[in-house]
Short mmCIF file of C-alpha atoms and ligand atoms in Angstrom, two decimals:
data_model
loop_
_atom_site.label_atom_id
_atom_site.label_comp_id
_atom_site.label_asym_id
_atom_site.label_seq_id
_atom_site.Cartn_x
_atom_site.Cartn_y
_atom_site.Cartn_z
CA UNK A 1 0.29 -0.10 -0.05
CA UNK A 2 1.22 3.57 -0.46
CA UNK A 3 1.84 6.31 2.03
CA UNK A 4 -1.31 8.78 2.17
CA UNK A 5 0.19 10.77 5.03
CA UNK A 6 3.41 11.18 6.43
CA UNK A 7 4.33 13.76 9.29
CA UNK A 8 7.69 14.03 10.41
CA UNK A 9 9.24 15.56 13.49
CA UNK A 10 6.37 17.52 14.70
CA UNK A 11 7.01 19.64 17.51
CA UNK A 12 4.00 22.13 19.14
CA UNK A 13 4.82 24.09 22.09
CA UNK A 14 2.25 26.21 23.94
CA UNK A 15 3.18 28.29 26.81
CA UNK A 16 4.80 26.31 29.38
CA UNK A 17 3.60 22.91 27.63
CA UNK A 18 5.39 20.85 25.11
CA UNK A 19 2.37 19.17 23.64
CA UNK A 20 4.05 17.56 20.58
CA UNK A 21 7.88 16.43 20.92
CA UNK A 22 9.31 15.24 17.67
CA UNK A 23 6.36 13.07 16.58
CA UNK A 24 6.62 10.86 13.55
CA UNK A 25 3.30 9.70 12.03
CA UNK A 26 2.66 7.63 8.80
CA UNK A 27 -0.50 6.78 7.65
CA UNK A 28 -1.18 4.31 4.37
CA UNK A 29 -3.52 5.07 1.88
CA UNK A 30 -6.90 3.56 2.34
CA UNK A 31 -6.41 2.33 6.08
CA UNK A 32 -8.15 2.97 9.24
CA UNK A 33 -5.29 4.35 11.60
CA UNK A 34 -6.33 4.48 15.26
CA UNK A 35 -4.39 7.03 17.46
CA UNK A 36 -4.43 6.30 21.09
CA UNK A 37 -2.94 7.69 24.09
CA UNK A 38 -3.65 8.97 27.66
CA UNK A 39 -5.66 12.31 27.90
CA UNK A 40 -3.11 15.25 27.07
CA UNK A 41 -0.95 12.79 25.22
CA UNK A 42 -1.19 15.24 22.04
CA UNK A 43 -3.59 13.58 19.88
CA UNK A 44 -5.93 16.34 19.49
CA UNK A 45 -2.96 18.63 19.09
CA UNK A 46 -1.58 16.39 16.22
CA UNK A 47 -4.65 16.13 14.39
CA UNK A 48 -5.12 19.97 14.38
CA UNK A 49 -1.63 20.39 13.01
CA UNK A 50 -2.67 18.25 10.17
CA UNK A 51 -5.91 20.07 9.30
CA UNK A 52 -4.59 23.79 9.61
CA UNK A 53 -5.98 24.59 12.76
CA UNK A 54 -2.35 25.45 13.75
CA UNK A 55 -1.04 26.90 10.66
CA UNK A 56 2.26 26.44 9.11
CA UNK A 57 4.75 28.43 11.35
CA UNK A 58 3.44 27.58 14.31
CA UNK A 59 5.14 24.12 14.70
CA UNK A 60 7.99 22.34 13.58
CA UNK A 61 8.55 19.70 11.29
CA UNK A 62 7.13 18.64 7.89
CA UNK A 63 3.70 17.42 6.56
CA UNK A 64 3.73 15.18 3.35
CA UNK A 65 0.48 14.40 1.58
CA UNK A 66 0.84 11.53 -1.30
CA UNK A 67 4.65 12.14 -0.99
CA UNK A 68 4.38 16.03 -1.55
CA UNK A 69 5.16 18.50 1.20
CA UNK A 70 2.40 20.75 2.21
CA UNK A 71 1.96 24.06 4.17
CA UNK A 72 -1.54 25.00 5.20
CA UNK A 73 -2.07 28.47 6.21
CA UNK A 74 -5.57 27.67 7.61
CA UNK A 75 -8.20 24.82 7.78
CA UNK A 76 -9.40 25.99 3.91
CA UNK A 77 -5.88 25.02 2.94
CA UNK A 78 -6.11 21.55 4.43
CA UNK A 79 -9.36 20.91 3.25
CA UNK A 80 -8.44 21.73 -0.39
CA UNK A 81 -5.91 19.27 0.07
CA UNK A 82 -8.52 16.47 0.85
CA UNK A 83 -8.33 16.66 4.76
CA UNK A 84 -11.56 16.65 6.93
CA UNK A 85 -11.69 16.73 10.76
CA UNK A 86 -14.50 16.04 12.76
CA UNK A 87 -13.46 17.59 16.09
CA UNK A 88 -13.57 16.16 19.76
CA UNK A 89 -16.21 18.78 20.68
CA UNK A 90 -18.91 19.14 18.24
CA UNK A 91 -18.46 22.28 16.25
CA UNK A 92 -21.82 22.53 14.50
CA UNK A 93 -23.92 25.86 14.60
CA UNK A 94 -26.65 25.04 16.39
CA UNK A 95 -28.76 27.70 15.37
CA UNK A 96 -28.45 27.01 11.49
CA UNK A 97 -30.45 24.52 9.69
CA UNK A 98 -28.80 20.99 8.72
CA UNK A 99 -28.47 21.83 5.21
CA UNK A 100 -26.61 25.34 5.93
CA UNK A 101 -24.32 23.51 8.40
CA UNK A 102 -23.62 21.01 5.51
CA UNK A 103 -22.31 23.49 3.30
CA UNK A 104 -21.21 26.31 5.60
CA UNK A 105 -18.37 28.10 3.88
CA UNK A 106 -19.21 26.21 0.70
CA UNK A 107 -22.60 27.15 0.07
CA UNK A 108 -23.97 26.39 -3.27
CA UNK A 109 -24.37 29.63 -5.28
CA UNK A 110 -26.19 30.44 -8.27
CA UNK A 111 -25.50 34.03 -9.85
CA UNK A 112 -24.00 34.77 -6.44
CA UNK A 113 -27.30 33.89 -4.53
CA UNK A 114 -27.19 30.98 -2.19
CA UNK A 115 -29.34 28.19 -4.06
CA UNK A 116 -31.50 26.94 -1.19
CA UNK A 117 -33.14 24.17 -3.31
CA UNK A 118 -29.98 22.70 -4.53
CA UNK A 119 -28.47 22.66 -1.06
CA UNK A 120 -31.67 20.81 0.09
CA UNK A 121 -31.28 18.06 -2.64
CA UNK A 122 -27.62 17.59 -2.21
CA UNK A 123 -28.05 17.28 1.67
CA UNK A 124 -30.61 14.69 1.36
CA UNK A 125 -28.24 12.67 -0.60
CA UNK A 126 -25.24 13.10 1.82
CA UNK A 127 -27.58 12.51 4.68
CA UNK A 128 -28.76 9.15 3.29
CA UNK A 129 -25.12 8.26 2.87
CA UNK A 130 -24.80 8.29 6.54
CA UNK A 131 -28.13 6.94 7.28
CA UNK A 132 -29.72 9.76 8.70
CA UNK A 133 -33.49 10.41 8.24
CA UNK A 134 -34.04 14.10 9.19
CA UNK A 135 -35.29 17.08 6.89
CA UNK A 136 -32.28 19.24 5.78
CA UNK A 137 -34.33 22.50 7.14
CA UNK A 138 -34.42 21.36 10.64
CA UNK A 139 -32.53 23.25 13.08
CA UNK A 140 -29.35 21.71 13.86
CA UNK A 141 -29.79 22.41 17.85
CA UNK A 142 -33.11 20.36 17.63
CA UNK A 143 -31.26 17.22 16.78
CA UNK A 144 -29.80 14.93 19.63
CA UNK A 145 -26.08 14.73 19.99
CA UNK A 146 -25.76 11.36 18.03
CA UNK A 147 -27.67 12.79 15.31
CA UNK A 148 -25.50 16.14 15.11
CA UNK A 149 -22.46 13.73 15.23
CA UNK A 150 -23.66 12.08 11.90
CA UNK A 151 -24.34 15.28 10.28
CA UNK A 152 -20.68 16.14 10.97
CA UNK A 153 -19.82 13.04 8.92
CA UNK A 154 -22.00 14.11 6.26
CA UNK A 155 -20.42 17.12 6.00
CA UNK A 156 -17.07 15.89 5.82
CA UNK A 157 -18.16 13.36 3.08
CA UNK A 158 -19.55 16.53 1.29
CA UNK A 159 -16.13 18.12 1.13
CA UNK A 160 -14.86 14.71 -0.79
CA UNK A 161 -12.32 13.93 1.94
CA UNK A 162 -9.35 11.91 0.99
CA UNK A 163 -8.19 11.87 4.78
CA UNK A 164 -10.95 11.93 7.24
CA UNK A 165 -10.05 12.27 10.80
CA UNK A 166 -12.31 11.56 13.67
CA UNK A 167 -11.62 12.81 17.24
CA UNK A 168 -13.62 10.73 19.54
CA UNK A 169 -16.71 10.32 17.29
CA UNK A 170 -18.44 7.81 19.38
CA UNK A 171 -18.58 9.48 22.83
CA UNK A 172 -21.93 10.35 22.64
CA UNK A 173 -23.48 7.91 20.25
CA UNK A 174 -26.07 5.25 20.89
CA UNK A 175 -25.00 1.58 20.32
CA UNK A 176 -27.07 1.58 17.17
CA UNK A 177 -25.39 4.86 15.97
CA UNK A 178 -21.95 3.48 16.63
CA UNK A 179 -22.98 0.63 14.30
CA UNK A 180 -23.88 2.85 11.51
CA UNK A 181 -20.68 4.87 11.78
CA UNK A 182 -18.72 1.62 11.52
CA UNK A 183 -20.30 0.64 8.42
CA UNK A 184 -19.88 3.99 6.93
CA UNK A 185 -16.27 3.82 7.91
CA UNK A 186 -15.79 0.33 6.27
CA UNK A 187 -17.51 1.73 3.22
CA UNK A 188 -15.28 4.64 2.93
CA UNK A 189 -12.36 2.54 3.24
CA UNK A 190 -13.63 0.32 0.32
CA UNK A 191 -13.55 3.56 -1.63
CA UNK A 192 -10.01 4.55 -0.62
CA UNK A 193 -10.82 7.05 1.76
CA UNK A 194 -8.12 7.01 4.43
CA UNK A 195 -9.13 7.49 8.28
CA UNK A 196 -7.60 8.52 11.39
CA UNK A 197 -9.59 7.43 14.50
CA UNK A 198 -9.21 8.68 17.77
CA UNK A 199 -10.88 6.97 20.69
CA UNK A 200 -10.64 5.90 24.25
CA UNK A 201 -12.89 2.75 23.48
CA UNK A 202 -10.34 0.19 23.00
CA UNK A 203 -12.49 -2.45 22.14
CA UNK A 204 -13.94 -0.24 19.06
CA UNK A 205 -10.38 0.46 18.20
CA UNK A 206 -9.49 -3.24 17.71
CA UNK A 207 -12.62 -3.80 16.01
CA UNK A 208 -12.19 -1.16 13.53
CA UNK A 209 -8.71 -0.38 12.94
CA UNK A 210 -5.86 -1.64 10.90
CA UNK A 211 -3.12 0.10 12.27
CA UNK A 212 -2.64 1.75 15.70
CA UNK A 213 -0.29 4.47 16.64
CA UNK A 214 0.24 5.15 20.58
CA UNK A 215 1.27 8.46 21.84
CA UNK A 216 2.66 9.17 25.20
CA UNK A 217 3.65 12.68 26.59
CA UNK A 218 3.91 14.05 23.26
CA UNK A 219 5.83 11.32 21.64
CA UNK A 220 5.21 8.46 19.44
CA UNK A 221 5.64 5.05 21.35
CA UNK A 222 5.25 3.09 18.25
CA UNK A 223 2.90 2.09 15.24
CA UNK A 224 1.39 -1.47 15.15
CA UNK A 225 -0.73 -3.83 12.84
CA UNK A 226 -3.93 -4.54 14.70
CA UNK A 227 -3.19 -8.06 14.60
CA UNK A 228 -0.16 -7.77 16.98
CA UNK A 229 -1.82 -5.89 19.83
CA UNK A 230 -4.71 -6.63 22.24
CA UNK A 231 -6.32 -4.52 24.90
CA UNK A 232 -3.61 -4.86 27.46
CA UNK A 233 -0.98 -4.27 25.19
CA UNK A 234 -2.34 -0.90 23.98
CA UNK A 235 -2.90 -0.12 27.80
CA UNK A 236 0.51 -1.00 28.72
CA UNK A 237 1.88 1.07 25.78
CA UNK A 238 -0.36 3.95 26.81
CA UNK A 239 0.29 4.47 30.11
CA UNK A 240 3.84 3.01 30.34
CA UNK A 241 3.00 0.03 32.91
CA UNK A 242 0.45 -2.70 33.25
CA UNK A 243 -2.96 -2.08 34.47
CA UNK A 244 -3.90 -5.53 36.11
CA UNK A 245 -7.57 -4.57 36.97
CA UNK A 246 -9.93 -2.21 35.04
CA UNK A 247 -12.50 -1.95 38.26
CA UNK A 248 -11.28 -1.33 41.66
CA UNK A 249 -14.54 -2.50 43.17
CA UNK A 250 -15.06 -2.44 46.75
CA UNK A 251 -17.78 -3.83 49.06
CA UNK A 252 -20.81 -1.87 49.86
CA UNK A 253 -21.27 -0.94 53.49
CA UNK A 254 -24.80 0.27 53.18
CA UNK A 255 -25.69 2.42 55.82
CA UNK A 256 -29.01 4.74 56.57
CA UNK A 257 -31.10 5.65 53.49
CA UNK A 258 -29.84 8.97 52.31
CA UNK A 259 -31.93 9.62 49.55
CA UNK A 260 -35.53 8.24 48.91
CA UNK A 261 -37.27 9.10 45.76
CA UNK A 262 -41.20 8.08 45.52
CA UNK A 263 -43.27 8.32 42.32
CA UNK A 264 -41.11 10.72 40.72
CA UNK A 265 -42.26 12.24 37.59
CA UNK A 266 -40.72 14.71 35.35
CA UNK A 267 -42.64 16.72 32.67
CA UNK A 268 -40.99 17.70 29.25
CA UNK A 269 -40.47 21.35 29.37
CA UNK A 270 -41.52 21.79 25.61
CA UNK A 271 -44.00 19.21 24.76
CA UNK A 272 -46.93 20.00 27.13
CA UNK A 273 -48.47 16.55 28.63
CA UNK A 274 -45.54 14.48 27.91
CA UNK A 275 -43.51 13.07 30.80
CA UNK A 276 -39.79 12.26 30.59
CA UNK A 277 -39.72 10.45 33.61
CA UNK A 278 -42.72 8.68 35.04
CA UNK A 279 -43.60 7.38 38.55
CA UNK A 280 -39.94 6.31 39.22
CA UNK A 281 -39.08 5.17 43.01
CA UNK A 282 -35.97 4.14 44.37
CA UNK A 283 -33.49 4.62 47.39
CA UNK A 284 -29.85 5.18 47.64
CA UNK A 285 -27.96 4.28 51.14
CA UNK A 286 -25.10 5.79 52.64
CA UNK A 287 -21.86 3.95 51.50
CA UNK A 288 -23.26 2.46 48.50
CA UNK A 289 -22.97 3.14 44.65
CA UNK A 290 -26.36 3.07 42.97
CA UNK A 291 -26.21 2.82 39.09
CA UNK A 292 -28.47 3.93 36.53
CA UNK A 293 -28.58 2.21 33.28
CA UNK A 294 -30.68 2.49 29.99
CA UNK A 295 -30.21 3.67 26.43
CA UNK A 296 -29.84 7.29 25.29
CA UNK A 297 -32.96 8.91 25.76
CA UNK A 298 -34.09 6.80 28.55
CA UNK A 299 -34.56 9.97 30.71
CA UNK A 300 -31.35 9.15 33.03
CA UNK A 301 -30.03 12.56 32.66
CA UNK A 302 -33.57 14.30 32.99
CA UNK A 303 -33.95 12.31 35.94
CA UNK A 304 -30.77 13.58 37.91
CA UNK A 305 -30.81 16.90 36.49
CA UNK A 306 -34.41 17.18 37.80
CA UNK A 307 -33.69 15.91 41.27
CA UNK A 308 -30.61 18.51 41.34
CA UNK A 309 -33.03 21.54 40.62
CA UNK A 310 -31.56 21.98 36.93
CA UNK A 311 -33.82 20.50 34.73
CA UNK A 312 -36.61 23.11 33.44
CA UNK A 313 -39.63 20.71 33.47
CA UNK A 314 -42.09 20.35 36.28
CA UNK A 315 -41.54 17.50 38.58
CA UNK A 316 -43.89 15.80 40.89
CA UNK A 317 -43.36 13.15 43.71
CA UNK A 318 -41.37 12.79 47.02
CA UNK A 319 -37.85 13.21 47.73
CA UNK A 320 -36.50 12.73 51.07
CA UNK A 321 -32.76 13.21 52.15
CA UNK A 322 -31.78 11.65 55.37
CA UNK A 323 -35.64 10.89 56.09
CA UNK A 324 -36.72 14.55 55.98
CA UNK A 325 -38.70 15.65 52.83
CA UNK A 326 -37.22 18.31 50.91
CA UNK A 327 -38.28 20.44 48.01
CA UNK A 328 -35.29 21.28 45.50
CA UNK A 329 -36.24 24.23 43.19
CA UNK A 330 -32.76 25.37 42.15
CA UNK A 331 -29.24 24.16 41.93
CA UNK A 332 -28.62 26.30 45.02
CA UNK A 333 -31.25 24.18 46.96
CA UNK A 334 -29.52 21.27 45.71
CA UNK A 335 -26.16 22.41 46.85
CA UNK A 336 -27.36 23.48 50.44
CA UNK A 337 -29.10 20.18 50.57
CA UNK A 338 -25.86 18.50 50.24
CA UNK A 339 -26.09 17.29 46.53
CA UNK A 340 -23.45 17.68 43.90
CA UNK A 341 -23.67 16.72 40.12
CA UNK A 342 -20.89 15.92 37.73
CA UNK A 343 -23.06 16.62 34.48
CA UNK A 344 -22.67 14.87 31.06
CA UNK A 345 -22.34 18.05 29.11
CA UNK A 346 -19.57 19.50 30.65
CA UNK A 347 -19.36 22.65 28.32
CA UNK A 348 -22.99 23.75 29.28
CA UNK A 349 -23.11 22.78 33.00
CA UNK A 350 -19.59 21.93 34.49
CA UNK A 351 -17.18 24.45 33.43
CA UNK A 352 -16.15 28.04 32.53
CA UNK A 353 -13.76 27.38 29.76
CA UNK A 354 -12.03 30.94 30.12
CA UNK A 355 -11.59 30.57 33.43
CA UNK A 356 -8.72 29.13 35.45
CA UNK A 357 -8.66 25.65 37.13
CA UNK A 358 -8.79 27.04 40.75
CA UNK A 359 -11.71 29.13 40.27
CA UNK A 360 -13.63 26.46 38.27
CA UNK A 361 -12.82 23.96 40.96
CA UNK A 362 -14.04 26.44 43.86
CA UNK A 363 -16.89 27.82 42.08
CA UNK A 364 -19.66 25.19 43.42
CA UNK A 365 -18.12 25.58 47.08
CA UNK A 366 -17.60 29.21 47.34
CA UNK A 367 -18.90 29.28 50.78
CA UNK A 368 -16.01 26.92 51.96
CA UNK A 369 -13.41 29.41 50.44
CA UNK A 370 -15.10 32.78 51.43
CA UNK A 371 -14.85 34.26 54.74
CA UNK A 372 -17.73 36.68 55.26
CA UNK A 373 -18.08 37.11 51.70
CA UNK A 374 -14.36 37.68 50.72
CA UNK A 375 -12.68 34.76 48.75
CA UNK A 376 -9.63 33.20 50.58
CA UNK A 377 -7.45 33.23 47.52
CA UNK A 378 -4.96 30.88 49.24
CA UNK A 379 -7.54 28.51 50.20
CA UNK A 380 -8.84 28.58 46.63
CA UNK A 381 -5.04 27.85 45.29
CA UNK A 382 -4.74 25.19 47.58
CA UNK A 383 -8.10 23.63 46.48
CA UNK A 384 -6.97 23.99 42.85
CA UNK A 385 -3.60 22.30 43.67
CA UNK A 386 -5.15 19.56 45.50
CA UNK A 387 -7.61 18.54 42.71
CA UNK A 388 -4.56 18.78 40.16
CA UNK A 389 -2.55 16.44 42.39
CA UNK A 390 -5.40 13.80 43.46
CA UNK A 391 -7.02 13.50 39.99
CA UNK A 392 -3.68 13.85 38.19
CA UNK A 393 -4.94 16.67 36.04
CA UNK A 394 -2.50 17.49 33.45
CA UNK A 395 -2.02 21.24 33.75
CA UNK A 396 0.89 23.31 34.54
CA UNK A 397 -0.75 25.16 37.79
CA UNK A 398 -4.14 26.28 39.13
CA UNK A 399 -3.92 29.35 37.17
CA UNK A 400 -3.98 27.39 33.86
CA UNK A 401 -7.18 28.21 31.77
CA UNK A 402 -9.45 25.19 31.63
CA UNK A 403 -10.19 25.70 28.00
CA UNK A 404 -6.58 24.71 27.09
CA UNK A 405 -6.73 21.49 28.79
CA UNK A 406 -7.41 18.30 26.81
CA UNK A 407 -10.73 16.96 26.73
CA UNK A 408 -10.30 14.42 29.26
CA UNK A 409 -8.46 16.69 31.68
CA UNK A 410 -11.40 19.47 31.46
CA UNK A 411 -13.59 16.25 32.65
CA UNK A 412 -11.41 15.89 35.54
CA UNK A 413 -11.76 19.43 36.63
CA UNK A 414 -15.43 18.93 36.52
CA UNK A 415 -15.16 16.14 39.06
CA UNK A 416 -12.86 18.03 41.05
CA UNK A 417 -15.14 20.74 41.53
CA UNK A 418 -17.78 18.59 42.80
CA UNK A 419 -15.40 16.71 45.30
CA UNK A 420 -14.52 20.03 47.05
CA UNK A 421 -18.12 20.59 47.85
CA UNK A 422 -18.07 17.40 50.09
CA UNK A 423 -21.49 16.55 49.00
CA UNK A 424 -23.76 13.75 50.94
CA UNK A 425 -25.12 12.85 47.87
CA UNK A 426 -23.23 12.82 44.70
CA UNK A 427 -24.66 12.18 41.02
CA UNK A 428 -22.41 11.45 38.36
CA UNK A 429 -23.68 11.45 34.71
CA UNK A 430 -21.43 9.66 32.48
CA UNK A 431 -18.34 10.41 34.43
CA UNK A 432 -15.87 8.80 32.28
CA UNK A 433 -16.77 9.58 28.94
CA UNK A 434 -13.75 10.60 26.99
CA UNK A 435 -11.41 9.55 29.85
CA UNK A 436 -8.39 7.41 29.29
CA UNK A 437 -8.31 3.98 31.22
CA UNK A 438 -5.65 4.91 33.56
CA UNK A 439 -7.42 8.00 34.46
CA UNK A 440 -10.69 5.93 34.73
CA UNK A 441 -9.18 3.96 37.28
CA UNK A 442 -8.09 6.89 39.39
CA UNK A 443 -11.48 8.47 39.29
CA UNK A 444 -12.92 4.93 40.56
CA UNK A 445 -10.76 4.98 43.40
CA UNK A 446 -12.07 8.43 44.44
CA UNK A 447 -15.32 7.33 44.13
CA UNK A 448 -14.68 4.53 46.20
CA UNK A 449 -13.27 6.76 48.97
CA UNK A 450 -16.18 9.00 48.91
CA UNK A 451 -18.43 5.77 49.47
CA UNK A 452 -16.08 4.65 52.38
CA UNK A 453 -16.55 7.97 53.84
CA UNK A 454 -20.47 7.67 53.67
CA UNK A 455 -21.29 9.38 50.63
CA UNK A 456 -24.26 8.12 48.66
CA UNK A 457 -23.24 7.81 45.04
CA UNK A 458 -25.37 7.65 42.01
CA UNK A 459 -23.85 6.79 38.54
CA UNK A 460 -25.50 7.06 35.31
CA UNK A 461 -23.71 5.19 32.49
CA UNK A 462 -24.04 3.89 29.35
CA UNK A 463 -21.06 1.61 29.63
CA UNK A 464 -22.40 -1.70 31.25
CA UNK A 465 -19.04 -2.87 32.20
CA UNK A 466 -18.58 0.19 34.46
CA UNK A 467 -21.93 -0.14 35.87
CA UNK A 468 -21.52 -3.75 36.46
CA UNK A 469 -17.97 -3.31 37.61
CA UNK A 470 -18.31 -0.34 40.00
CA UNK A 471 -22.01 -0.17 41.10
CA UNK A 472 -23.73 -2.03 43.96
CA UNK A 473 -27.28 -1.97 42.73
CA UNK A 474 -28.34 -1.15 39.52
CA UNK A 475 -31.82 0.39 38.26
CA UNK A 476 -32.79 0.42 34.47
CA UNK A 477 -34.94 3.09 32.80
CA UNK A 478 -36.64 2.83 29.66
CA UNK A 479 -38.35 5.31 28.01
CA UNK A 480 -38.85 7.15 31.48
CA UNK A 481 -40.18 4.39 33.38
CA UNK A 482 -38.29 1.90 35.72
CA UNK A 483 -38.16 -1.42 34.15
CA UNK A 484 -35.67 -3.34 36.66
CA UNK A 485 -33.60 -3.01 39.68
CA UNK A 486 -31.13 -5.70 40.80
CA UNK A 487 -28.09 -6.32 42.82
CA UNK A 488 -24.98 -5.77 40.79
CA UNK A 489 -24.13 -9.26 41.52
CA UNK A 490 -26.90 -10.43 39.81
CA UNK A 491 -26.35 -7.97 36.76
CA UNK A 492 -25.06 -9.19 33.35
CA UNK A 493 -25.17 -6.97 30.13
CA UNK A 494 -27.85 -9.05 28.52
CA UNK A 495 -30.16 -8.55 31.58
CA UNK A 496 -29.40 -4.81 31.64
CA UNK A 497 -29.93 -4.58 27.79
CA UNK A 498 -33.16 -6.46 27.86
CA UNK A 499 -34.65 -3.93 30.59
CA UNK A 500 -33.04 -1.07 28.74
CA UNK A 501 -35.22 -2.06 25.67
CA UNK A 502 -38.34 -2.17 27.67
CA UNK A 503 -38.45 -5.65 29.12
CA UNK A 504 -40.27 -5.45 32.32
CA UNK A 505 -38.72 -7.50 35.23
CA UNK A 506 -41.28 -9.30 37.66
N1 ATP B 1 -4.69 25.94 23.03
C1 ATP B 1 -3.75 25.01 23.94
N2 ATP B 1 -3.05 26.04 25.02
C2 ATP B 1 -2.15 25.63 25.84
N3 ATP B 1 -2.09 24.23 25.99
C3 ATP B 1 -2.63 23.57 25.28
C4 ATP B 1 -3.40 23.83 24.21
N4 ATP B 1 -4.31 22.66 23.66
C5 ATP B 1 -3.76 21.91 24.07
N5 ATP B 1 -2.69 22.09 25.25
C6 ATP B 1 -2.07 21.02 25.86
O1 ATP B 1 -1.36 20.25 25.21
C7 ATP B 1 -1.49 18.81 25.67
C8 ATP B 1 -1.95 18.04 24.70
O2 ATP B 1 -3.18 18.15 24.44
P1 ATP B 1 -4.21 17.41 23.70
O3 ATP B 1 -5.49 18.17 23.62
O4 ATP B 1 -3.67 17.11 22.28
O5 ATP B 1 -4.34 15.94 24.13
P2 ATP B 1 -5.21 14.67 23.92
O6 ATP B 1 -4.33 13.53 23.51
O7 ATP B 1 -6.17 14.94 22.74
O8 ATP B 1 -6.10 14.44 25.10
P3 ATP B 1 -7.80 13.81 25.29
O9 ATP B 1 -7.61 12.26 25.39
O10 ATP B 1 -8.03 14.44 26.69
O11 ATP B 1 -8.70 14.46 24.49
C9 ATP B 1 -2.15 19.01 26.96
O12 ATP B 1 -1.19 19.17 28.05
C10 ATP B 1 -2.91 20.39 26.91
O13 ATP B 1 -3.30 20.84 28.01
MG1 MG B 2 -8.26 15.22 22.46
#
């Protein structure tokens, strides 16, 4: 096979950080090449160098496409050379239609006027290619995250990409959508499209990739044919040591009931009369991890957001904390009642990207850092430092701006923020999405420590091994209703799936 892409000796430095240190990366034409590495290893940065986000002159080294050295001054240059990137954080304009997004910057014009009809026709074709059945006139923001991801892929296809880069494309997709995506990638490969695939889901990587390159701390560890590696090997190459167990499970030591929810119903904020959660009851005890499983759209996020006072739809039902009825009307109420929430959408609810690590960490617990309303900056810095140490956040100092951290390290800051509030009840919604295996293990250890300290922990997760591996009891939701609850010792993936797809258990 011929070489499609060669990156030679790439070095990229940010103030105080060497993100890429003399990286070599060679990709053959028509292969699916996975790029693996821990959070902050440099994967996204390498792809931004390739796609012109960081223009020539801002990095050292060479980029050769089909054997010819290229200099990209911006994204358009890279696109013209056949490179399309789908970013880790979705980049579609939510207030534009699907068709407008597909052709953003490449509007089909006739006599200088945007030809809407033609754009809609063309859009339908590209949407069909990715198996997406939506009206091109639909507002992009109205689509779920999974569908937006497929629109991104359609957009890349519409540009006739020769090299397609996917940076964690499946983090927010349902299993069905992942299946569709895998099919599309195999089809593109048949047509000779080269694909670079970044993911922390190693089972996916092993299923789809032909070749794997591992980065560690901004350096290339090596490139391997997929037949020569397995999960354990990739992990040890990534983290530089072996990781024997994936889930550091502890025995439950259930105490008193901390949270009791009875006949809880949550209404949709925009569809009158529609309930997103209907008549759900459960209890969480001190010192136990309670898991909530289900498919995307089952209402899991709505349930925890509503309990936390952060969901706009009306709710009905009873909620008790430590045996006392509570009425949570706002996030402030929830925090005062001893609740914390690590949200699934870190950009929207979790972080202020323009602020530094210590301010983000202290934000939810300002009371702890303020004395008579004056913020104690020393304590704030200490809190930031502590989060950096305990969570091994890859940041230079508590002053580092959160927006400059890698995706997974941003997620760690969100977790650090809620840990400092010392909650009695901690909700974690997809806490390890986009987090590398080594850091996942660290986060599980922190959760275990909280549980030992008597915190009641609720984990919402789409990763069934995580639910089964870490939780003590598991409740499954399907279309807003509770369809099952069982101890983790009796949980299997099949049983969770069955309940998640609506199969009621006696
Ligand atoms: N704009 C920036 N300013 C300063 N530092 C940055 C910037 N972008 C990335 N970095 C730093 O460069 C390093 C590599 O980050 P990068 O985003 O490439 O990691 P990654 O491998 O994609 O990680 P993840 O799996 O978490 O997405 C990190 O230490 C990060 O903090
Ligand atoms: Mg990244």
